[in-house]
PDB file of C-alpha atoms and ligand atoms in Angstrom:
ATOM      1  CA  MET Z   1      40.692-104.077   9.122  1.00 65.00           C
ATOM      2  CA  LYS Z   2      40.749-102.544   5.344  1.00 76.00           C
ATOM      3  CA  LYS Z   3      39.174 -99.265   5.458  1.00 89.00           C
ATOM      4  CA  PRO Z   4      36.273 -98.955   3.236  1.00 94.00           C
ATOM      5  CA  VAL Z   5      35.973 -97.668  -0.359  1.00 97.00           C
ATOM      6  CA  ILE Z   6      33.010 -95.508  -0.614  1.00 98.00           C
ATOM      7  CA  ALA Z   7      31.246 -94.241  -4.161  1.00 98.00           C
ATOM      8  CA  ILE Z   8      29.142 -91.362  -3.933  1.00 98.00           C
ATOM      9  CA  ASP Z   9      27.161 -90.519  -7.300  1.00 97.00           C
ATOM     10  CA  GLY Z  10      24.411 -87.923  -8.377  1.00 96.00           C
ATOM     11  CA  TYR Z  11      23.250 -84.721  -9.668  1.00 95.00           C
ATOM     12  CA  SER Z  12      25.474 -81.739  -9.847  1.00 91.00           C
ATOM     13  CA  SER Z  13      25.193 -79.472  -6.677  1.00 93.00           C
ATOM     14  CA  THR Z  14      23.378 -82.219  -4.413  1.00 95.00           C
ATOM     15  CA  GLY Z  15      26.313 -81.466  -2.035  1.00 93.00           C
ATOM     16  CA  LYS Z  16      27.999 -84.744  -3.009  1.00 95.00           C
ATOM     17  CA  SER Z  17      31.563 -83.276  -2.609  1.00 92.00           C
ATOM     18  CA  SER Z  18      30.978 -81.366   0.707  1.00 92.00           C
ATOM     19  CA  ILE Z  19      29.164 -84.252   2.299  1.00 96.00           C
ATOM     20  CA  SER Z  20      31.835 -86.625   1.211  1.00 96.00           C
ATOM     21  CA  LYS Z  21      34.607 -84.301   2.893  1.00 93.00           C
ATOM     22  CA  VAL Z  22      32.840 -84.539   6.296  1.00 95.00           C
ATOM     23  CA  ILE Z  23      32.454 -88.506   5.711  1.00 96.00           C
ATOM     24  CA  ALA Z  24      36.162 -88.450   4.917  1.00 94.00           C
ATOM     25  CA  GLN Z  25      36.988 -86.602   8.100  1.00 92.00           C
ATOM     26  CA  LYS Z  26      34.814 -88.705  10.332  1.00 94.00           C
ATOM     27  CA  LEU Z  27      36.029 -91.635   9.222  1.00 94.00           C
ATOM     28  CA  GLY Z  28      39.549 -91.053   8.791  1.00 92.00           C
ATOM     29  CA  LEU Z  29      39.206 -91.556   4.738  1.00 93.00           C
ATOM     30  CA  ILE Z  30      40.581 -89.743   1.811  1.00 91.00           C
ATOM     31  CA  HIS Z  31      38.158 -88.034  -0.456  1.00 92.00           C
ATOM     32  CA  LEU Z  32      38.603 -87.765  -3.862  1.00 92.00           C
ATOM     33  CA  ASP Z  33      36.222 -85.215  -5.805  1.00 93.00           C
ATOM     34  CA  THR Z  34      36.567 -86.828  -9.472  1.00 95.00           C
ATOM     35  CA  GLY Z  35      34.388 -84.133 -11.015  1.00 95.00           C
ATOM     36  CA  ALA Z  36      37.497 -82.035 -10.450  1.00 95.00           C
ATOM     37  CA  LEU Z  37      39.794 -84.447 -12.702  1.00 96.00           C
ATOM     38  CA  TYR Z  38      37.138 -83.618 -15.617  1.00 97.00           C
ATOM     39  CA  ARG Z  39      37.321 -80.049 -14.977  1.00 96.00           C
ATOM     40  CA  GLY Z  40      41.000 -79.746 -15.019  1.00 97.00           C
ATOM     41  CA  VAL Z  41      40.904 -81.239 -18.237  1.00 98.00           C
ATOM     42  CA  THR Z  42      38.649 -78.862 -19.357  1.00 98.00           C
ATOM     43  CA  TRP Z  43      40.703 -76.314 -17.772  1.00 97.00           C
ATOM     44  CA  PHE Z  44      43.573 -77.167 -19.811  1.00 98.00           C
ATOM     45  CA  ALA Z  45      41.744 -77.178 -23.185  1.00 98.00           C
ATOM     46  CA  LEU Z  46      40.534 -73.981 -22.749  1.00 98.00           C
ATOM     47  CA  GLN Z  47      43.791 -72.700 -22.052  1.00 97.00           C
ATOM     48  CA  ASN Z  48      45.533 -75.072 -24.935  1.00 97.00           C
ATOM     49  CA  CYS Z  49      43.522 -76.325 -27.132  1.00 97.00           C
ATOM     50  CA  LEU Z  50      40.973 -73.810 -28.775  1.00 97.00           C
ATOM     51  CA  TYR Z  51      39.954 -73.298 -32.363  1.00 97.00           C
ATOM     52  CA  GLU Z  52      39.921 -69.696 -33.532  1.00 96.00           C
ATOM     53  CA  ASP Z  53      36.160 -69.321 -32.759  1.00 96.00           C
ATOM     54  CA  GLY Z  54      36.786 -70.268 -29.020  1.00 93.00           C
ATOM     55  CA  SER Z  55      35.559 -73.784 -29.509  1.00 96.00           C
ATOM     56  CA  ILE Z  56      37.339 -76.632 -28.138  1.00 98.00           C
ATOM     57  CA  ASN Z  57      39.373 -78.608 -30.469  1.00 98.00           C
ATOM     58  CA  LEU Z  58      39.066 -82.319 -29.345  1.00 98.00           C
ATOM     59  CA  GLY Z  59      41.701 -83.799 -31.454  1.00 98.00           C
ATOM     60  CA  GLN Z  60      44.349 -81.195 -29.871  1.00 98.00           C
ATOM     61  CA  LEU Z  61      43.201 -82.262 -26.923  1.00 98.00           C
ATOM     62  CA  PHE Z  62      43.436 -85.907 -27.260  1.00 98.00           C
ATOM     63  CA  SER Z  63      47.199 -85.589 -28.828  1.00 98.00           C
ATOM     64  CA  SER Z  64      47.910 -83.589 -25.722  1.00 97.00           C
ATOM     65  CA  PHE Z  65      47.257 -85.998 -22.689  1.00 97.00           C
ATOM     66  CA  ASP Z  66      50.427 -86.360 -22.672  1.00 95.00           C
ATOM     67  CA  GLN Z  67      51.338 -82.881 -21.607  1.00 96.00           C
ATOM     68  CA  ILE Z  68      48.527 -82.979 -18.852  1.00 96.00           C
ATOM     69  CA  GLU Z  69      50.094 -83.844 -15.321  1.00 94.00           C
ATOM     70  CA  LEU Z  70      47.554 -83.942 -13.198  1.00 93.00           C
ATOM     71  CA  GLU Z  71      48.422 -84.402  -9.499  1.00 90.00           C
ATOM     72  CA  PHE Z  72      46.740 -84.373  -6.126  1.00 88.00           C
ATOM     73  CA  LYS Z  73      48.298 -83.009  -2.990  1.00 90.00           C
ATOM     74  CA  ASN Z  74      46.961 -84.010   0.530  1.00 84.00           C
ATOM     75  CA  ASP Z  75      45.857 -81.235   2.555  1.00 81.00           C
ATOM     76  CA  ASN Z  76      44.454 -83.068   5.703  1.00 75.00           C
ATOM     77  CA  GLY Z  77      42.868 -85.820   3.820  1.00 66.00           C
ATOM     78  CA  GLU Z  78      41.601 -83.628   1.361  1.00 69.00           C
ATOM     79  CA  LEU Z  79      43.190 -83.867  -2.324  1.00 77.00           C
ATOM     80  CA  ILE Z  80      44.028 -80.550  -3.772  1.00 87.00           C
ATOM     81  CA  LEU Z  81      44.298 -80.741  -7.482  1.00 90.00           C
ATOM     82  CA  PHE Z  82      47.185 -79.458  -9.491  1.00 95.00           C
ATOM     83  CA  LEU Z  83      47.727 -79.276 -13.376  1.00 95.00           C
ATOM     84  CA  ASN Z  84      51.211 -79.141 -14.222  1.00 95.00           C
ATOM     85  CA  HIS Z  85      52.182 -77.720 -10.838  1.00 95.00           C
ATOM     86  CA  ILE Z  86      49.860 -75.365 -10.774  1.00 95.00           C
ATOM     87  CA  ASP Z  87      46.983 -75.238  -8.273  1.00 94.00           C
ATOM     88  CA  ILE Z  88      43.816 -74.979 -10.299  1.00 95.00           C
ATOM     89  CA  SER Z  89      41.377 -75.748  -7.327  1.00 91.00           C
ATOM     90  CA  LYS Z  90      40.047 -72.400  -7.892  1.00 89.00           C
ATOM     91  CA  ALA Z  91      40.164 -71.920 -11.476  1.00 92.00           C
ATOM     92  CA  ILE Z  92      38.146 -74.896 -12.373  1.00 94.00           C
ATOM     93  CA  ARG Z  93      35.091 -73.473 -10.538  1.00 88.00           C
ATOM     94  CA  THR Z  94      34.313 -70.615 -13.136  1.00 88.00           C
ATOM     95  CA  ASN Z  95      31.390 -70.431 -15.335  1.00 86.00           C
ATOM     96  CA  GLU Z  96      33.847 -71.093 -18.211  1.00 92.00           C
ATOM     97  CA  VAL Z  97      34.837 -74.267 -17.064  1.00 95.00           C
ATOM     98  CA  SER Z  98      31.211 -75.327 -15.881  1.00 89.00           C
ATOM     99  CA  ASP Z  99      29.956 -74.477 -19.273  1.00 90.00           C
ATOM    100  CA  ASN Z 100      32.459 -76.794 -21.264  1.00 95.00           C
ATOM    101  CA  VAL Z 101      32.823 -80.069 -18.645  1.00 95.00           C
ATOM    102  CA  SER Z 102      30.092 -81.987 -19.723  1.00 93.00           C
ATOM    103  CA  PHE Z 103      30.936 -81.898 -23.222  1.00 95.00           C
ATOM    104  CA  VAL Z 104      34.670 -82.674 -22.560  1.00 97.00           C
ATOM    105  CA  ALA Z 105      33.805 -85.317 -20.016  1.00 95.00           C
ATOM    106  CA  LYS Z 106      31.335 -87.317 -22.433  1.00 94.00           C
ATOM    107  CA  GLN Z 107      34.292 -87.914 -24.634  1.00 97.00           C
ATOM    108  CA  LYS Z 108      35.766 -91.510 -24.651  1.00 96.00           C
ATOM    109  CA  GLU Z 109      39.320 -90.417 -24.900  1.00 97.00           C
ATOM    110  CA  VAL Z 110      38.768 -88.084 -21.765  1.00 97.00           C
ATOM    111  CA  ARG Z 111      37.196 -90.956 -19.828  1.00 97.00           C
ATOM    112  CA  ASP Z 112      39.705 -93.297 -20.661  1.00 96.00           C
ATOM    113  CA  PHE Z 113      42.464 -91.139 -19.525  1.00 96.00           C
ATOM    114  CA  LEU Z 114      40.985 -90.421 -16.208  1.00 96.00           C
ATOM    115  CA  LEU Z 115      39.811 -93.887 -15.453  1.00 96.00           C
ATOM    116  CA  GLN Z 116      43.027 -95.872 -14.550  1.00 91.00           C
ATOM    117  CA  SER Z 117      44.389 -93.043 -12.182  1.00 87.00           C
ATOM    118  CA  GLN Z 118      40.894 -93.137 -10.236  1.00 93.00           C
ATOM    119  CA  ARG Z 119      41.140 -96.649  -9.901  1.00 95.00           C
ATOM    120  CA  THR Z 120      44.655 -97.006  -8.508  1.00 91.00           C
ATOM    121  CA  LEU Z 121      43.643 -94.213  -5.999  1.00 88.00           C
ATOM    122  CA  ALA Z 122      41.153 -96.915  -4.603  1.00 92.00           C
ATOM    123  CA  GLN Z 123      43.178 -99.564  -4.468  1.00 90.00           C
ATOM    124  CA  LYS Z 124      44.483 -99.319  -0.888  1.00 87.00           C
ATOM    125  CA  GLY Z 125      41.157 -98.476   0.214  1.00 91.00           C
ATOM    126  CA  GLY Z 126      40.081 -95.829   2.683  1.00 94.00           C
ATOM    127  CA  ILE Z 127      38.851 -93.642   0.179  1.00 95.00           C
ATOM    128  CA  ILE Z 128      35.195 -91.996  -0.470  1.00 96.00           C
ATOM    129  CA  MET Z 129      35.127 -90.748  -4.025  1.00 97.00           C
ATOM    130  CA  ASP Z 130      32.241 -88.489  -5.530  1.00 97.00           C
ATOM    131  CA  GLY Z 131      31.247 -88.310  -9.255  1.00 97.00           C
ATOM    132  CA  ARG Z 132      28.447 -89.472 -11.806  1.00 96.00           C
ATOM    133  CA  ASP Z 133      30.094 -93.213 -12.935  1.00 97.00           C
ATOM    134  CA  ILE Z 134      31.953 -94.339  -9.729  1.00 98.00           C
ATOM    135  CA  GLY Z 135      29.382 -97.106  -8.444  1.00 97.00           C
ATOM    136  CA  THR Z 136      28.764 -98.205 -11.783  1.00 97.00           C
ATOM    137  CA  VAL Z 137      31.892 -97.958 -13.680  1.00 97.00           C
ATOM    138  CA  VAL Z 138      35.189 -97.123 -11.604  1.00 97.00           C
ATOM    139  CA  LEU Z 139      34.518 -99.018  -8.603  1.00 97.00           C
ATOM    140  CA  PRO Z 140      31.653-101.522  -9.167  1.00 97.00           C
ATOM    141  CA  ASN Z 141      32.977-103.270  -6.265  1.00 96.00           C
ATOM    142  CA  ALA Z 142      32.751-100.343  -3.659  1.00 97.00           C
ATOM    143  CA  ASP Z 143      31.877-101.618  -0.416  1.00 97.00           C
ATOM    144  CA  PHE Z 144      29.151 -98.839  -0.120  1.00 98.00           C
ATOM    145  CA  LYS Z 145      27.497 -96.893  -2.728  1.00 98.00           C
ATOM    146  CA  PHE Z 146      25.057 -94.019  -2.427  1.00 98.00           C
ATOM    147  CA  PHE Z 147      23.282 -91.921  -5.264  1.00 98.00           C
ATOM    148  CA  LEU Z 148      22.422 -88.127  -4.067  1.00 97.00           C
ATOM    149  CA  THR Z 149      19.557 -86.465  -5.882  1.00 97.00           C
ATOM    150  CA  ALA Z 150      17.542 -83.113  -4.823  1.00 97.00           C
ATOM    151  CA  SER Z 151      15.274 -80.682  -6.940  1.00 97.00           C
ATOM    152  CA  ILE Z 152      16.892 -78.581  -9.347  1.00 97.00           C
ATOM    153  CA  ASP Z 153      15.577 -75.444  -7.769  1.00 97.00           C
ATOM    154  CA  GLU Z 154      17.369 -76.376  -4.443  1.00 97.00           C
ATOM    155  CA  ARG Z 155      20.310 -77.545  -6.305  1.00 97.00           C
ATOM    156  CA  THR Z 156      19.986 -73.996  -8.226  1.00 97.00           C
ATOM    157  CA  LYS Z 157      20.378 -72.063  -4.919  1.00 96.00           C
ATOM    158  CA  ARG Z 158      23.073 -74.319  -3.555  1.00 94.00           C
ATOM    159  CA  ARG Z 159      25.393 -74.038  -6.712  1.00 92.00           C
ATOM    160  CA  TYR Z 160      24.630 -70.020  -6.763  1.00 94.00           C
ATOM    161  CA  HIS Z 161      25.649 -69.562  -3.021  1.00 93.00           C
ATOM    162  CA  GLU Z 162      28.292 -71.767  -3.407  1.00 88.00           C
ATOM    163  CA  LEU Z 163      29.434 -69.536  -6.469  1.00 88.00           C
ATOM    164  CA  LEU Z 164      29.479 -66.646  -4.433  1.00 92.00           C
ATOM    165  CA  SER Z 165      31.314 -67.904  -1.410  1.00 91.00           C
ATOM    166  CA  LEU Z 166      34.118 -68.521  -3.810  1.00 85.00           C
ATOM    167  CA  GLY Z 167      33.763 -64.826  -5.156  1.00 89.00           C
ATOM    168  CA  ILE Z 168      32.327 -65.549  -8.361  1.00 85.00           C
ATOM    169  CA  ASN Z 169      29.491 -63.348  -9.366  1.00 88.00           C
ATOM    170  CA  THR Z 170      26.807 -64.858 -11.517  1.00 89.00           C
ATOM    171  CA  GLU Z 171      22.747 -65.078 -12.080  1.00 94.00           C
ATOM    172  CA  GLU Z 172      20.789 -67.682 -10.712  1.00 96.00           C
ATOM    173  CA  GLU Z 173      18.783 -68.282 -13.852  1.00 96.00           C
ATOM    174  CA  GLN Z 174      22.127 -68.890 -15.544  1.00 94.00           C
ATOM    175  CA  VAL Z 175      22.936 -71.439 -12.739  1.00 94.00           C
ATOM    176  CA  LYS Z 176      20.042 -73.016 -13.323  1.00 96.00           C
ATOM    177  CA  LYS Z 177      20.416 -73.455 -16.967  1.00 95.00           C
ATOM    178  CA  ASN Z 178      23.924 -74.560 -16.551  1.00 93.00           C
ATOM    179  CA  LEU Z 179      22.770 -77.546 -14.211  1.00 94.00           C
ATOM    180  CA  LEU Z 180      20.036 -78.295 -16.514  1.00 95.00           C
ATOM    181  CA  GLU Z 181      22.226 -78.582 -19.484  1.00 93.00           C
ATOM    182  CA  ARG Z 182      24.901 -80.883 -17.616  1.00 90.00           C
ATOM    183  CA  ASP Z 183      22.376 -83.189 -16.330  1.00 93.00           C
ATOM    184  CA  LYS Z 184      21.150 -83.773 -19.705  1.00 94.00           C
ATOM    185  CA  ILE Z 185      24.625 -84.122 -21.125  1.00 91.00           C
ATOM    186  CA  ASP Z 186      25.711 -86.494 -18.233  1.00 92.00           C
ATOM    187  CA  SER Z 187      22.591 -88.414 -18.046  1.00 94.00           C
ATOM    188  CA  GLU Z 188      22.548 -88.791 -22.085  1.00 95.00           C
ATOM    189  CA  ARG Z 189      25.899 -89.667 -22.997  1.00 93.00           C
ATOM    190  CA  GLU Z 190      26.958 -92.941 -24.147  1.00 92.00           C
ATOM    191  CA  ILE Z 191      29.964 -93.732 -22.239  1.00 93.00           C
ATOM    192  CA  ALA Z 192      29.422 -93.906 -18.729  1.00 93.00           C
ATOM    193  CA  PRO Z 193      26.285 -92.153 -17.956  1.00 94.00           C
ATOM    194  CA  LEU Z 194      25.055 -90.523 -14.909  1.00 94.00           C
ATOM    195  CA  ARG Z 195      22.762 -93.476 -13.332  1.00 93.00           C
ATOM    196  CA  GLN Z 196      22.018 -94.700 -10.236  1.00 95.00           C
ATOM    197  CA  ALA Z 197      23.935 -98.347  -9.684  1.00 96.00           C
ATOM    198  CA  GLU Z 198      21.243-101.049  -8.931  1.00 96.00           C
ATOM    199  CA  ASP Z 199      22.828-101.852  -5.486  1.00 97.00           C
ATOM    200  CA  ALA Z 200      22.995 -97.769  -4.420  1.00 98.00           C
ATOM    201  CA  THR Z 201      21.470 -96.181  -1.863  1.00 97.00           C
ATOM    202  CA  VAL Z 202      19.302 -93.350  -3.123  1.00 97.00           C
ATOM    203  CA  ILE Z 203      18.849 -90.196  -1.176  1.00 97.00           C
ATOM    204  CA  ASP Z 204      16.817 -87.195  -2.141  1.00 97.00           C
ATOM    205  CA  ASN Z 205      17.992 -84.276   0.164  1.00 97.00           C
ATOM    206  CA  THR Z 206      15.904 -81.848  -1.070  1.00 97.00           C
ATOM    207  CA  ASN Z 207      14.448 -81.296   2.303  1.00 97.00           C
ATOM    208  CA  LEU Z 208      17.392 -82.487   4.140  1.00 97.00           C
ATOM    209  CA  THR Z 209      20.149 -80.317   5.449  1.00 95.00           C
ATOM    210  CA  LYS Z 210      23.525 -81.490   4.818  1.00 95.00           C
ATOM    211  CA  ASP Z 211      24.302 -82.816   8.364  1.00 97.00           C
ATOM    212  CA  GLU Z 212      20.930 -85.099   8.103  1.00 98.00           C
ATOM    213  CA  THR Z 213      22.577 -86.139   4.686  1.00 98.00           C
ATOM    214  CA  ILE Z 214      25.737 -87.167   6.304  1.00 98.00           C
ATOM    215  CA  ASN Z 215      23.984 -88.795   9.215  1.00 97.00           C
ATOM    216  CA  SER Z 216      21.678 -90.738   6.755  1.00 97.00           C
ATOM    217  CA  ILE Z 217      24.826 -92.190   4.850  1.00 97.00           C
ATOM    218  CA  LEU Z 218      26.592 -92.643   8.312  1.00 96.00           C
ATOM    219  CA  SER Z 219      24.024 -94.794   9.851  1.00 96.00           C
ATOM    220  CA  HIS Z 220      23.663 -96.611   6.351  1.00 94.00           C
ATOM    221  CA  ILE Z 221      27.530 -97.689   6.720  1.00 92.00           C
ATOM    222  CA  GLN Z 222      27.271 -98.133  10.519  1.00 86.00           C
ATOM    223  CA  LYS Z 223      24.431-100.460  10.398  1.00 71.00           C
ATOM    224  CA  ILE Z 224      26.369-103.086   8.316  1.00 57.00           C
TER     225      ILE Z 224
HETATM  226  O1   DC A   1      30.798 -82.761  -9.771  1.00 94.55           O
HETATM  227  P1   DC A   1      31.175 -81.492 -10.907  1.00 94.55           P
HETATM  228  O2   DC A   1      29.893 -80.977 -11.188  1.00 94.55           O
HETATM  229  O3   DC A   1      32.289 -81.042 -10.672  1.00 94.55           O
HETATM  230  O4   DC A   1      31.503 -82.376 -12.283  1.00 94.55           O
HETATM  231  C1   DC A   1      31.672 -81.625 -13.391  1.00 94.55           C
HETATM  232  C2   DC A   1      31.453 -82.282 -14.482  1.00 94.55           C
HETATM  233  O5   DC A   1      32.102 -83.438 -14.728  1.00 94.55           O
HETATM  234  C3   DC A   1      29.898 -82.972 -14.574  1.00 94.55           C
HETATM  235  O6   DC A   1      29.108 -82.030 -15.396  1.00 94.55           O
HETATM  236  C4   DC A   1      30.246 -84.342 -15.432  1.00 94.55           C
HETATM  237  C5   DC A   1      31.505 -84.658 -15.465  1.00 94.55           C
HETATM  238  N1   DC A   1      31.888 -85.988 -14.398  1.00 94.55           N
HETATM  239  C6   DC A   1      31.630 -87.241 -14.835  1.00 94.55           C
HETATM  240  O7   DC A   1      31.514 -87.394 -16.187  1.00 94.55           O
HETATM  241  N2   DC A   1      31.948 -88.194 -14.194  1.00 94.55           N
HETATM  242  C7   DC A   1      32.407 -87.945 -12.869  1.00 94.55           C
HETATM  243  N3   DC A   1      32.968 -89.347 -12.042  1.00 94.55           N
HETATM  244  C8   DC A   1      32.481 -87.118 -12.161  1.00 94.55           C
HETATM  245  C9   DC A   1      32.336 -85.760 -12.981  1.00 94.55           C
END
């Protein structure tokens, strides 16, 4: 039997990636965190494509796509992102990347650049992909679609603790500001905005634990 393709979309820090990772382990699927791809391109831009005032030079970024080799290495079902053979999995979590990623991700050129590789990875099935436009644009024919949401205060708390656990020191207020800014840019952009697919199951996990959210998703999958 062909393994399923599962799309998990939703707001930042609703636990999409960590939840998808566990579901992947339980169902024997590959897990792809597509936000990492946008973060990888942003990290590259911050290293290589800046104006003197420190802002991102989009023209230079677009003409540098042929110098960006994003590659995932499979570590027990988890895909770890390498950019030009460097493990950037930690570097892409910094505030500097978080502060710039939505601006980079709203560019059509960037989305086009990343679209095909996401689809190719899903072709064989057996994958759970999390992001913002997986159920709507990247994999509209996914076997299962979920849309995760939670209150801004709960999401702030989660992101803050995630950053601390990565050894990244920050202020809760700054984390909240960044989440709100990204919600706005991600939802209002012209190309592939963050929105729920009509056929997605919505899960508000403000008052759910990670395990409860996982069980809710699994019960939907196993019901069918
Ligand atoms: O999931 P994340 O916070 O790591 O995502 C980082 C950014 O990437 C997010 O602000 C929006 C963008 N993104 C996107 O536009 N489309 C996706 N499929 C995944 C992420």
